[in-house]
GROMACS .gro file of C-alpha atoms in nm:
model
  434
    1UNK     CA    1  -4.196  -2.122   0.005
    2UNK     CA    2  -4.202  -1.863   0.281
    3UNK     CA    3  -4.075  -1.516   0.203
    4UNK     CA    4  -3.767  -1.376   0.371
    5UNK     CA    5  -3.818  -1.126   0.657
    6UNK     CA    6  -3.795  -0.755   0.564
    7UNK     CA    7  -3.448  -0.625   0.490
    8UNK     CA    8  -3.299  -0.412   0.769
    9UNK     CA    9  -3.107  -0.085   0.739
   10UNK     CA   10  -2.730  -0.127   0.703
   11UNK     CA   11  -2.778  -0.473   0.557
   12UNK     CA   12  -2.738  -0.628   0.214
   13UNK     CA   13  -2.887  -0.939   0.055
   14UNK     CA   14  -2.761  -1.141  -0.233
   15UNK     CA   15  -2.544  -1.427  -0.355
   16UNK     CA   16  -2.175  -1.462  -0.270
   17UNK     CA   17  -1.910  -1.490  -0.543
   18UNK     CA   18  -1.531  -1.474  -0.578
   19UNK     CA   19  -1.430  -1.545  -0.218
   20UNK     CA   20  -1.058  -1.485  -0.176
   21UNK     CA   21  -0.812  -1.662   0.049
   22UNK     CA   22  -0.710  -1.516   0.387
   23UNK     CA   23  -0.509  -1.197   0.331
   24UNK     CA   24  -0.308  -0.975   0.560
   25UNK     CA   25  -0.304  -0.594   0.565
   26UNK     CA   26  -0.015  -0.362   0.639
   27UNK     CA   27  -0.116  -0.348   1.006
   28UNK     CA   28  -0.110  -0.732   1.024
   29UNK     CA   29  -0.491  -0.748   1.048
   30UNK     CA   30  -0.623  -1.049   0.858
   31UNK     CA   31  -0.919  -1.032   0.625
   32UNK     CA   32  -1.069  -1.178   0.308
   33UNK     CA   33  -1.273  -1.037   0.024
   34UNK     CA   34  -1.572  -1.148  -0.179
   35UNK     CA   35  -1.839  -1.006  -0.410
   36UNK     CA   36  -2.208  -1.003  -0.330
   37UNK     CA   37  -2.454  -1.011  -0.619
   38UNK     CA   38  -2.750  -0.794  -0.524
   39UNK     CA   39  -3.066  -0.739  -0.730
   40UNK     CA   40  -2.920  -0.469  -0.952
   41UNK     CA   41  -2.549  -0.452  -0.871
   42UNK     CA   42  -2.243  -0.647  -0.768
   43UNK     CA   43  -2.046  -0.501  -0.472
   44UNK     CA   44  -1.712  -0.584  -0.317
   45UNK     CA   45  -1.716  -0.709   0.043
   46UNK     CA   46  -1.418  -0.686   0.277
   47UNK     CA   47  -1.460  -0.921   0.578
   48UNK     CA   48  -1.247  -0.876   0.888
   49UNK     CA   49  -1.397  -1.167   1.080
   50UNK     CA   50  -1.196  -1.446   0.925
   51UNK     CA   51  -1.390  -1.715   1.118
   52UNK     CA   52  -1.663  -1.659   0.861
   53UNK     CA   53  -1.441  -1.757   0.567
   54UNK     CA   54  -1.579  -2.110   0.548
   55UNK     CA   55  -1.936  -1.979   0.573
   56UNK     CA   56  -1.875  -1.747   0.276
   57UNK     CA   57  -1.702  -2.025   0.083
   58UNK     CA   58  -1.999  -2.259   0.135
   59UNK     CA   59  -2.246  -1.989   0.037
   60UNK     CA   60  -2.058  -1.941  -0.290
   61UNK     CA   61  -2.031  -2.315  -0.354
   62UNK     CA   62  -2.399  -2.391  -0.296
   63UNK     CA   63  -2.533  -2.061  -0.444
   64UNK     CA   64  -2.710  -1.993  -0.112
   65UNK     CA   65  -2.871  -1.648  -0.067
   66UNK     CA   66  -2.744  -1.460   0.240
   67UNK     CA   67  -2.808  -1.145   0.438
   68UNK     CA   68  -2.526  -0.939   0.590
   69UNK     CA   69  -2.651  -0.724   0.878
   70UNK     CA   70  -2.477  -0.436   1.051
   71UNK     CA   71  -2.232  -0.365   0.773
   72UNK     CA   72  -2.063  -0.037   0.682
   73UNK     CA   73  -2.035   0.128   0.345
   74UNK     CA   74  -1.729   0.306   0.208
   75UNK     CA   75  -1.692   0.488  -0.120
   76UNK     CA   76  -1.504   0.261  -0.360
   77UNK     CA   77  -1.164   0.376  -0.483
   78UNK     CA   78  -1.172   0.142  -0.776
   79UNK     CA   79  -1.530   0.222  -0.888
   80UNK     CA   80  -1.621   0.590  -0.843
   81UNK     CA   81  -1.987   0.635  -0.754
   82UNK     CA   82  -2.014   0.290  -0.594
   83UNK     CA   83  -1.964   0.160  -0.238
   84UNK     CA   84  -1.757  -0.121  -0.095
   85UNK     CA   85  -1.907  -0.314   0.196
   86UNK     CA   86  -1.719  -0.360   0.526
   87UNK     CA   87  -1.810  -0.659   0.743
   88UNK     CA   88  -1.664  -0.643   1.093
   89UNK     CA   89  -1.691  -0.822   1.427
   90UNK     CA   90  -2.051  -0.711   1.476
   91UNK     CA   91  -2.164  -0.812   1.127
   92UNK     CA   92  -2.415  -1.097   1.132
   93UNK     CA   93  -2.437  -1.340   0.839
   94UNK     CA   94  -2.756  -1.539   0.797
   95UNK     CA   95  -2.894  -1.771   0.531
   96UNK     CA   96  -3.217  -1.685   0.347
   97UNK     CA   97  -3.476  -1.918   0.203
   98UNK     CA   98  -3.501  -1.731  -0.123
   99UNK     CA   99  -3.461  -1.398  -0.299
  100UNK     CA  100  -3.671  -1.241  -0.573
  101UNK     CA  101  -3.383  -1.274  -0.820
  102UNK     CA  102  -3.171  -1.575  -0.925
  103UNK     CA  103  -2.805  -1.646  -0.863
  104UNK     CA  104  -2.617  -1.549  -1.181
  105UNK     CA  105  -2.283  -1.725  -1.187
  106UNK     CA  106  -2.201  -1.551  -1.515
  107UNK     CA  107  -2.276  -1.205  -1.380
  108UNK     CA  108  -1.965  -0.989  -1.364
  109UNK     CA  109  -1.818  -1.037  -1.018
  110UNK     CA  110  -1.484  -0.871  -1.084
  111UNK     CA  111  -1.402  -0.527  -1.212
  112UNK     CA  112  -1.068  -0.638  -1.348
  113UNK     CA  113  -1.060  -0.598  -1.723
  114UNK     CA  114  -0.804  -0.654  -2.000
  115UNK     CA  115  -0.687  -0.312  -2.115
  116UNK     CA  116  -0.433  -0.166  -2.352
  117UNK     CA  117  -0.184   0.091  -2.225
  118UNK     CA  118  -0.366   0.363  -2.419
  119UNK     CA  119  -0.691   0.277  -2.240
  120UNK     CA  120  -0.512   0.293  -1.901
  121UNK     CA  121  -0.362   0.633  -1.985
  122UNK     CA  122  -0.701   0.760  -2.100
  123UNK     CA  123  -0.876   0.647  -1.781
  124UNK     CA  124  -0.607   0.641  -1.507
  125UNK     CA  125  -0.848   0.587  -1.217
  126UNK     CA  126  -0.620   0.515  -0.924
  127UNK     CA  127  -0.633   0.177  -0.751
  128UNK     CA  128  -0.824   0.010  -1.030
  129UNK     CA  129  -0.702  -0.338  -1.117
  130UNK     CA  130  -0.631  -0.431  -1.476
  131UNK     CA  131  -0.496  -0.714  -1.686
  132UNK     CA  132  -0.247  -0.602  -1.954
  133UNK     CA  133  -0.015  -0.748  -2.212
  134UNK     CA  134   0.305  -0.550  -2.259
  135UNK     CA  135   0.669  -0.553  -2.356
  136UNK     CA  136   0.954  -0.469  -2.115
  137UNK     CA  137   1.145  -0.187  -2.293
  138UNK     CA  138   1.406  -0.059  -2.041
  139UNK     CA  139   1.497  -0.101  -1.678
  140UNK     CA  140   1.490   0.237  -1.509
  141UNK     CA  141   1.551   0.137  -1.145
  142UNK     CA  142   1.674  -0.157  -0.948
  143UNK     CA  143   1.717  -0.185  -0.572
  144UNK     CA  144   1.509  -0.223  -0.260
  145UNK     CA  145   1.198  -0.047  -0.138
  146UNK     CA  146   0.998  -0.028   0.180
  147UNK     CA  147   0.650  -0.177   0.180
  148UNK     CA  148   0.357  -0.032   0.370
  149UNK     CA  149   0.443  -0.267   0.654
  150UNK     CA  150   0.802  -0.137   0.659
  151UNK     CA  151   0.954  -0.451   0.513
  152UNK     CA  152   1.230  -0.430   0.259
  153UNK     CA  153   1.161  -0.599  -0.077
  154UNK     CA  154   1.332  -0.605  -0.409
  155UNK     CA  155   1.190  -0.336  -0.639
  156UNK     CA  156   1.253  -0.268  -1.006
  157UNK     CA  157   1.101  -0.006  -1.231
  158UNK     CA  158   1.067  -0.061  -1.605
  159UNK     CA  159   0.951   0.138  -1.902
  160UNK     CA  160   0.693  -0.080  -2.074
  161UNK     CA  161   0.496  -0.047  -2.393
  162UNK     CA  162   0.248  -0.202  -2.635
  163UNK     CA  163   0.133  -0.087  -2.976
  164UNK     CA  164  -0.084   0.186  -2.820
  165UNK     CA  165   0.131   0.357  -2.557
  166UNK     CA  166   0.404   0.343  -2.294
  167UNK     CA  167   0.430   0.402  -1.917
  168UNK     CA  168   0.625   0.292  -1.608
  169UNK     CA  169   0.578  -0.039  -1.426
  170UNK     CA  170   0.702  -0.111  -1.073
  171UNK     CA  171   0.771  -0.479  -1.000
  172UNK     CA  172   0.791  -0.576  -0.632
  173UNK     CA  173   0.937  -0.890  -0.474
  174UNK     CA  174   1.087  -1.188  -0.652
  175UNK     CA  175   0.896  -1.164  -0.980
  176UNK     CA  176   1.142  -1.175  -1.268
  177UNK     CA  177   1.095  -1.004  -1.602
  178UNK     CA  178   1.351  -0.951  -1.881
  179UNK     CA  179   1.401  -0.653  -2.105
  180UNK     CA  180   1.279  -0.722  -2.459
  181UNK     CA  181   1.023  -0.986  -2.368
  182UNK     CA  182   0.640  -0.976  -2.370
  183UNK     CA  183   0.435  -1.061  -2.060
  184UNK     CA  184   0.078  -1.104  -1.956
  185UNK     CA  185   0.022  -0.931  -1.622
  186UNK     CA  186  -0.294  -1.002  -1.424
  187UNK     CA  187  -0.414  -0.788  -1.136
  188UNK     CA  188  -0.177  -0.497  -1.159
  189UNK     CA  189  -0.278  -0.168  -0.992
  190UNK     CA  190  -0.302   0.170  -1.166
  191UNK     CA  191  -0.137   0.467  -0.996
  192UNK     CA  192  -0.068   0.832  -1.073
  193UNK     CA  193   0.295   0.945  -1.074
  194UNK     CA  194   0.300   1.325  -1.089
  195UNK     CA  195  -0.025   1.318  -1.281
  196UNK     CA  196   0.080   1.044  -1.519
  197UNK     CA  197  -0.056   0.688  -1.523
  198UNK     CA  198   0.175   0.413  -1.399
  199UNK     CA  199   0.138   0.046  -1.302
  200UNK     CA  200   0.255  -0.145  -0.999
  201UNK     CA  201   0.237  -0.513  -0.909
  202UNK     CA  202   0.040  -0.629  -0.606
  203UNK     CA  203   0.040  -0.934  -0.384
  204UNK     CA  204  -0.218  -1.087  -0.618
  205UNK     CA  205  -0.039  -1.004  -0.946
  206UNK     CA  206   0.058  -1.295  -1.168
  207UNK     CA  207   0.330  -1.259  -1.434
  208UNK     CA  208   0.342  -1.493  -1.734
  209UNK     CA  209   0.567  -1.469  -2.037
  210UNK     CA  210   0.372  -1.416  -2.360
  211UNK     CA  211   0.447  -1.466  -2.733
  212UNK     CA  212   0.589  -1.172  -2.924
  213UNK     CA  213   0.297  -0.940  -3.006
  214UNK     CA  214   0.478  -0.729  -3.266
  215UNK     CA  215   0.577  -0.364  -3.280
  216UNK     CA  216   0.541  -0.121  -2.990
  217UNK     CA  217   0.561   0.255  -2.949
  218UNK     CA  218   0.881   0.409  -2.806
  219UNK     CA  219   0.947   0.385  -2.437
  220UNK     CA  220   0.816   0.667  -2.217
  221UNK     CA  221   1.074   0.947  -2.189
  222UNK     CA  222   1.329   0.949  -1.908
  223UNK     CA  223   1.292   1.259  -1.685
  224UNK     CA  224   1.609   1.212  -1.481
  225UNK     CA  225   1.834   1.519  -1.431
  226UNK     CA  226   2.167   1.580  -1.256
  227UNK     CA  227   2.279   1.884  -1.057
  228UNK     CA  228   2.598   1.977  -0.868
  229UNK     CA  229   2.629   2.245  -0.602
  230UNK     CA  230   2.732   2.360  -0.259
  231UNK     CA  231   2.540   2.199   0.029
  232UNK     CA  232   2.333   2.462   0.207
  233UNK     CA  233   2.124   2.265   0.455
  234UNK     CA  234   2.003   1.918   0.539
  235UNK     CA  235   1.773   1.727   0.769
  236UNK     CA  236   1.730   1.367   0.882
  237UNK     CA  237   1.432   1.220   1.063
  238UNK     CA  238   1.423   0.881   1.234
  239UNK     CA  239   1.097   0.687   1.275
  240UNK     CA  240   1.056   0.387   1.503
  241UNK     CA  241   0.790   0.116   1.476
  242UNK     CA  242   0.694  -0.171   1.699
  243UNK     CA  243   0.684  -0.528   1.558
  244UNK     CA  244   0.319  -0.464   1.465
  245UNK     CA  245   0.425  -0.147   1.282
  246UNK     CA  246   0.267   0.106   1.516
  247UNK     CA  247   0.458   0.434   1.523
  248UNK     CA  248   0.664   0.469   1.843
  249UNK     CA  249   0.716   0.813   1.994
  250UNK     CA  250   0.985   0.925   2.242
  251UNK     CA  251   1.223   0.634   2.189
  252UNK     CA  252   1.537   0.665   2.404
  253UNK     CA  253   1.823   0.492   2.225
  254UNK     CA  254   2.003   0.440   2.561
  255UNK     CA  255   1.709   0.260   2.718
  256UNK     CA  256   1.639  -0.113   2.714
  257UNK     CA  257   1.278  -0.086   2.603
  258UNK     CA  258   1.001   0.149   2.494
  259UNK     CA  259   0.625   0.121   2.549
  260UNK     CA  260   0.404   0.101   2.243
  261UNK     CA  261   0.094   0.300   2.331
  262UNK     CA  262  -0.109   0.124   2.061
  263UNK     CA  263  -0.019  -0.230   2.178
  264UNK     CA  264   0.001  -0.142   2.546
  265UNK     CA  265   0.321  -0.349   2.579
  266UNK     CA  266   0.691  -0.279   2.612
  267UNK     CA  267   0.923  -0.368   2.325
  268UNK     CA  268   1.298  -0.412   2.338
  269UNK     CA  269   1.458  -0.127   2.147
  270UNK     CA  270   1.674  -0.372   1.951
  271UNK     CA  271   1.354  -0.523   1.810
  272UNK     CA  272   1.210  -0.194   1.681
  273UNK     CA  273   1.190  -0.126   1.310
  274UNK     CA  274   1.377   0.188   1.212
  275UNK     CA  275   1.311   0.405   0.906
  276UNK     CA  276   1.523   0.704   0.816
  277UNK     CA  277   1.441   0.987   0.580
  278UNK     CA  278   1.637   1.292   0.477
  279UNK     CA  279   1.632   1.614   0.280
  280UNK     CA  280   1.926   1.803   0.133
  281UNK     CA  281   1.944   2.153  -0.018
  282UNK     CA  282   2.215   2.266  -0.255
  283UNK     CA  283   2.293   2.591  -0.434
  284UNK     CA  284   2.343   2.537  -0.806
  285UNK     CA  285   2.578   2.724  -1.042
  286UNK     CA  286   2.312   2.994  -1.092
  287UNK     CA  287   2.286   3.062  -0.720
  288UNK     CA  288   1.945   2.900  -0.693
  289UNK     CA  289   1.872   2.679  -0.391
  290UNK     CA  290   1.707   2.343  -0.461
  291UNK     CA  291   1.591   2.075  -0.221
  292UNK     CA  292   1.570   1.700  -0.271
  293UNK     CA  293   1.424   1.412  -0.069
  294UNK     CA  294   1.638   1.118   0.040
  295UNK     CA  295   1.481   0.779   0.112
  296UNK     CA  296   1.581   0.526   0.374
  297UNK     CA  297   1.808   0.321   0.150
  298UNK     CA  298   2.001   0.628   0.030
  299UNK     CA  299   2.054   0.776   0.377
  300UNK     CA  300   2.184   0.443   0.506
  301UNK     CA  301   2.419   0.402   0.208
  302UNK     CA  302   2.566   0.750   0.229
  303UNK     CA  303   2.599   0.778   0.607
  304UNK     CA  304   2.706   0.417   0.661
  305UNK     CA  305   2.526   0.300   0.974
  306UNK     CA  306   2.418  -0.056   1.043
  307UNK     CA  307   2.058  -0.163   0.999
  308UNK     CA  308   2.059  -0.290   1.360
  309UNK     CA  309   2.179   0.044   1.503
  310UNK     CA  310   1.962   0.299   1.686
  311UNK     CA  311   2.061   0.610   1.488
  312UNK     CA  312   2.053   0.959   1.635
  313UNK     CA  313   1.903   1.213   1.394
  314UNK     CA  314   2.135   1.497   1.499
  315UNK     CA  315   2.442   1.285   1.452
  316UNK     CA  316   2.327   1.182   1.107
  317UNK     CA  317   2.263   1.542   1.004
  318UNK     CA  318   2.613   1.632   1.126
  319UNK     CA  319   2.761   1.360   0.908
  320UNK     CA  320   2.564   1.487   0.609
  321UNK     CA  321   2.663   1.852   0.654
  322UNK     CA  322   3.034   1.785   0.709
  323UNK     CA  323   3.057   1.759   0.333
  324UNK     CA  324   3.089   2.072   0.119
  325UNK     CA  325   2.939   1.980  -0.211
  326UNK     CA  326   2.699   1.727  -0.359
  327UNK     CA  327   2.623   1.582  -0.700
  328UNK     CA  328   2.260   1.470  -0.719
  329UNK     CA  329   2.077   1.276  -0.984
  330UNK     CA  330   1.705   1.322  -0.936
  331UNK     CA  331   1.359   1.281  -1.077
  332UNK     CA  332   1.079   1.511  -0.961
  333UNK     CA  333   1.279   1.635  -0.656
  334UNK     CA  334   1.353   1.283  -0.538
  335UNK     CA  335   1.722   1.195  -0.534
  336UNK     CA  336   1.805   0.873  -0.712
  337UNK     CA  337   2.186   0.903  -0.679
  338UNK     CA  338   2.387   1.114  -0.437
  339UNK     CA  339   2.764   1.183  -0.427
  340UNK     CA  340   2.891   1.380  -0.126
  341UNK     CA  341   3.230   1.561  -0.158
  342UNK     CA  342   3.471   1.739   0.077
  343UNK     CA  343   3.673   2.020  -0.084
  344UNK     CA  344   3.972   1.975   0.150
  345UNK     CA  345   4.012   1.602   0.102
  346UNK     CA  346   4.081   1.494  -0.253
  347UNK     CA  347   3.903   1.172  -0.331
  348UNK     CA  348   3.709   1.168  -0.002
  349UNK     CA  349   3.356   1.109  -0.116
  350UNK     CA  350   3.053   0.900  -0.035
  351UNK     CA  351   2.817   0.774  -0.302
  352UNK     CA  352   2.471   0.635  -0.277
  353UNK     CA  353   2.286   0.508  -0.581
  354UNK     CA  354   1.922   0.414  -0.540
  355UNK     CA  355   1.833   0.360  -0.901
  356UNK     CA  356   1.976   0.350  -1.245
  357UNK     CA  357   1.774   0.634  -1.388
  358UNK     CA  358   1.441   0.738  -1.254
  359UNK     CA  359   1.240   0.742  -0.932
  360UNK     CA  360   0.964   0.490  -0.899
  361UNK     CA  361   0.590   0.547  -0.934
  362UNK     CA  362   0.559   0.350  -0.609
  363UNK     CA  363   0.827   0.521  -0.402
  364UNK     CA  364   0.975   0.351  -0.097
  365UNK     CA  365   0.847   0.581   0.173
  366UNK     CA  366   0.618   0.582   0.469
  367UNK     CA  367   0.243   0.630   0.428
  368UNK     CA  368   0.285   0.949   0.635
  369UNK     CA  369   0.548   1.106   0.406
  370UNK     CA  370   0.551   1.483   0.460
  371UNK     CA  371   0.595   1.566   0.092
  372UNK     CA  372   0.496   1.906  -0.036
  373UNK     CA  373   0.335   1.745  -0.334
  374UNK     CA  374  -0.013   1.600  -0.292
  375UNK     CA  375   0.045   1.384  -0.596
  376UNK     CA  376   0.357   1.237  -0.437
  377UNK     CA  377   0.152   1.163  -0.123
  378UNK     CA  378  -0.108   0.986  -0.336
  379UNK     CA  379   0.162   0.775  -0.498
  380UNK     CA  380   0.329   0.692  -0.169
  381UNK     CA  381   0.008   0.596   0.007
  382UNK     CA  382   0.030   0.246  -0.134
  383UNK     CA  383   0.370   0.094  -0.120
  384UNK     CA  384   0.331  -0.266  -0.230
  385UNK     CA  385  -0.044  -0.247  -0.272
  386UNK     CA  386  -0.252  -0.518  -0.107
  387UNK     CA  387  -0.561  -0.684  -0.254
  388UNK     CA  388  -0.761  -0.387  -0.130
  389UNK     CA  389  -0.545  -0.076  -0.095
  390UNK     CA  390  -0.784   0.107   0.137
  391UNK     CA  391  -0.815  -0.183   0.384
  392UNK     CA  392  -0.633   0.027   0.644
  393UNK     CA  393  -0.884   0.313   0.599
  394UNK     CA  394  -1.162   0.058   0.644
  395UNK     CA  395  -1.001  -0.059   0.968
  396UNK     CA  396  -1.011   0.291   1.108
  397UNK     CA  397  -1.382   0.321   1.030
  398UNK     CA  398  -1.447  -0.026   1.165
  399UNK     CA  399  -1.266   0.037   1.494
  400UNK     CA  400  -1.482   0.343   1.563
  401UNK     CA  401  -1.792   0.147   1.462
  402UNK     CA  402  -1.703  -0.144   1.693
  403UNK     CA  403  -1.652   0.090   1.989
  404UNK     CA  404  -2.004   0.225   1.934
  405UNK     CA  405  -2.147  -0.124   1.913
  406UNK     CA  406  -1.969  -0.231   2.233
  407UNK     CA  407  -2.106   0.069   2.410
  408UNK     CA  408  -2.461  -0.016   2.299
  409UNK     CA  409  -2.440  -0.381   2.405
  410UNK     CA  410  -2.290  -0.297   2.743
  411UNK     CA  411  -2.575  -0.060   2.818
  412UNK     CA  412  -2.837  -0.306   2.694
  413UNK     CA  413  -2.695  -0.572   2.927
  414UNK     CA  414  -2.816  -0.359   3.221
  415UNK     CA  415  -2.482  -0.237   3.348
  416UNK     CA  416  -2.607   0.120   3.342
  417UNK     CA  417  -2.259   0.254   3.267
  418UNK     CA  418  -1.998   0.156   3.019
  419UNK     CA  419  -1.732  -0.048   3.205
  420UNK     CA  420  -1.419  -0.158   3.026
  421UNK     CA  421  -1.437  -0.524   3.129
  422UNK     CA  422  -1.795  -0.552   3.008
  423UNK     CA  423  -1.701  -0.407   2.669
  424UNK     CA  424  -1.412  -0.649   2.634
  425UNK     CA  425  -1.636  -0.944   2.718
  426UNK     CA  426  -1.887  -0.836   2.456
  427UNK     CA  427  -1.611  -0.791   2.201
  428UNK     CA  428  -1.452  -1.131   2.274
  429UNK     CA  429  -1.788  -1.309   2.263
  430UNK     CA  430  -1.852  -1.159   1.923
  431UNK     CA  431  -1.520  -1.290   1.794
  432UNK     CA  432  -1.636  -1.646   1.859
  433UNK     CA  433  -1.988  -1.619   1.726
  434UNK     CA  434  -2.051  -1.896   1.478
   0.00000   0.00000   0.00000
């Protein structure tokens, strides 16, 4: 049998395993994932050319060796020291006659392992996926949260435990768990919440009730505190997003429409997604000034404006500061309950309660949250994690890579200079290859 041609740079060869279904990232870009078994390793592949899904599926089914050319490599978040493989529009997939190593269907093609809570706490590598059996001990939060794509979903936070340890678990969406019961959770993501390990469900998480597994340790301690004081200052910011969740700058609430520079199209203002954030500072009984962050749900609840409204940031700040005092329940500088009071009007108060006790390890904020804490930023970078949490980072790399490839092909076609129409034609033709 003839040997395969020499392997090219920026290419990989191997056997395809574990092809996922079609997934969708926070930016609405569709993709799927797979694993490729190379000679000495198994690597994750993220494929943004979904037309190739059937090709990958067939390669897995028939154990056919393949070569992926013109791929990119990105340091893996889940497996430090290893690389994930990015396959974009310009990636070429070809079948090979043979490889000098066999297809091993029993070779580990997934890094998801069954772990105890103690093992997770000991090795809290962020974004790793794990299977875990645990007991729901207490509900610490219940409400709504914003996903990375700015959608509101149900969100609950629980203290969970097994015989080895206890931590916090964030459950997104319609998954239902009950306090006191045991569950098997598959494909939950590990996060760090102020340096402590925590778990959060993903779009691929499955939840199944399990038999009672016996005694557990005590639930992780509750770090919620309450403070009352005079309001010193406050701030509210309003962020607008187009239907594809691109940030919109310079939105005029009085205008009919606003142009999205990323999409290149105009969007009716009434169709924009609006996210509001706030910050409030109070002076406690010791004369010390303390500041707390307010999420979208809390600002809306306290200041009472409709979800369909186009809020003005200055007007919202004025509403906030017309109150004299505030009672704030918080966890790590994030307000979980807020009561605003006016000294001159007895009984005139506004209350917003975001959670029962404690802030979530997967807080409902924008990926671009301007938090002073780097750990908070790390936590907030993955609201409602997707199958691959750094897919959006990969898209940034891939976009730059595709621009370079379009430039090369336009020049090779003899145009002499890079014209926009030529680049678009090359890009479109690549979309329909195969």
